[in-house]
Amino acid sequence: YARALRTKQVPFLGHSMPEENLNLVGRVIMRPNPVTLTSVPTAKDVYDALSLGYRSYPITNLSGQLVGNIPANFLVVLIQN
């Protein structure tokens, strides 16, 4: 999944974070129980998430840890290609 994102030049959370975001807590900017996608989602998972109408989705690894965020329009492009 990460390789596909890099190939399509989709921004992806790297190994470092901007200084101003180091102490930012997710609950400040997200709703409780956010809709997430795993780092290897199925087409159905992506379709179901897109049907909810959010503008972006957090990406979690198989342990449930946040590894990135992807805008909905990027998901649409990935599904189309």
Short mmCIF file of C-alpha atoms in Angstrom, two decimals:
data_model
loop_
_atom_site.label_atom_id
_atom_site.label_comp_id
_atom_site.label_asym_id
_atom_site.label_seq_id
_atom_site.Cartn_x
_atom_site.Cartn_y
_atom_site.Cartn_z
CA TYR A 1 0.00 0.00 0.00
CA ALA A 2 2.74 2.45 0.95
CA ARG A 3 4.60 1.59 -2.27
CA ALA A 4 1.45 2.24 -4.32
CA LEU A 5 1.05 5.62 -2.64
CA ARG A 6 4.66 6.58 -3.33
CA THR A 7 4.33 5.46 -6.97
CA LYS A 8 1.30 7.70 -7.39
CA GLN A 9 3.10 10.51 -5.51
CA VAL A 10 0.46 10.56 -2.78
CA PRO A 11 1.67 12.31 0.40
CA PHE A 12 2.22 9.83 3.21
CA LEU A 13 3.23 10.38 6.84
CA GLY A 14 6.96 9.80 7.06
CA HIS A 15 9.29 9.03 9.94
CA SER A 16 9.40 12.57 11.28
CA MET A 17 6.81 15.12 12.31
CA PRO A 18 6.83 18.91 12.17
CA GLU A 19 7.83 20.45 15.52
CA GLU A 20 4.51 22.30 15.92
CA ASN A 21 2.59 19.00 15.74
CA LEU A 22 4.64 16.97 18.21
CA ASN A 23 2.23 17.55 21.11
CA LEU A 24 -1.00 17.66 19.09
CA VAL A 25 -3.56 15.20 20.44
CA GLY A 26 -5.90 13.52 17.95
CA ARG A 27 -9.02 14.02 20.04
CA VAL A 28 -8.59 17.78 19.59
CA ILE A 29 -9.17 17.56 15.83
CA MET A 30 -11.08 14.27 15.36
CA ARG A 31 -14.42 12.92 16.36
CA PRO A 32 -14.72 10.03 18.85
CA ASN A 33 -14.40 6.56 17.25
CA PRO A 34 -13.10 7.75 13.87
CA VAL A 35 -13.60 5.69 10.73
CA THR A 36 -10.18 4.27 9.86
CA LEU A 37 -8.68 2.22 7.06
CA THR A 38 -5.92 -0.31 7.57
CA SER A 39 -2.65 0.03 5.72
CA VAL A 40 -3.86 -2.78 3.42
CA PRO A 41 -7.58 -2.08 2.89
CA THR A 42 -9.86 -4.04 0.59
CA ALA A 43 -11.74 -2.26 -2.17
CA LYS A 44 -14.92 -2.85 -0.14
CA ASP A 45 -13.37 -1.18 2.94
CA VAL A 46 -12.46 1.86 0.84
CA TYR A 47 -15.89 1.98 -0.80
CA ASP A 48 -17.65 1.71 2.58
CA ALA A 49 -15.49 4.48 4.05
CA LEU A 50 -16.05 6.77 1.05
CA SER A 51 -19.81 6.26 1.31
CA LEU A 52 -19.70 8.04 4.69
CA GLY A 53 -18.65 11.29 3.03
CA TYR A 54 -15.62 12.29 5.10
CA ARG A 55 -12.84 14.29 3.43
CA SER A 56 -9.97 12.19 4.77
CA TYR A 57 -9.37 8.97 6.65
CA PRO A 58 -6.75 7.91 9.18
CA ILE A 59 -4.65 4.90 8.18
CA THR A 60 -3.76 2.37 10.88
CA ASN A 61 -1.37 -0.57 10.86
CA LEU A 62 -2.49 -4.06 11.78
CA SER A 63 -1.86 -3.23 15.47
CA GLY A 64 -4.31 -0.33 15.29
CA GLN A 65 -1.61 2.36 15.54
CA LEU A 66 -1.94 5.48 13.43
CA VAL A 67 0.52 5.51 10.52
CA GLY A 68 -0.94 8.22 8.29
CA ASN A 69 -3.92 9.96 6.80
CA ILE A 70 -5.28 9.89 3.27
CA PRO A 71 -7.68 12.33 1.60
CA ALA A 72 -10.87 10.89 0.13
CA ASN A 73 -10.07 12.16 -3.36
CA PHE A 74 -6.81 10.15 -3.33
CA LEU A 75 -8.79 7.03 -2.43
CA VAL A 76 -11.12 7.66 -5.36
CA VAL A 77 -8.13 7.90 -7.72
CA LEU A 78 -6.61 4.71 -6.32
CA ILE A 79 -9.89 2.84 -6.79
CA GLN A 80 -10.23 4.11 -10.37
CA ASN A 81 -6.69 3.01 -11.25
#
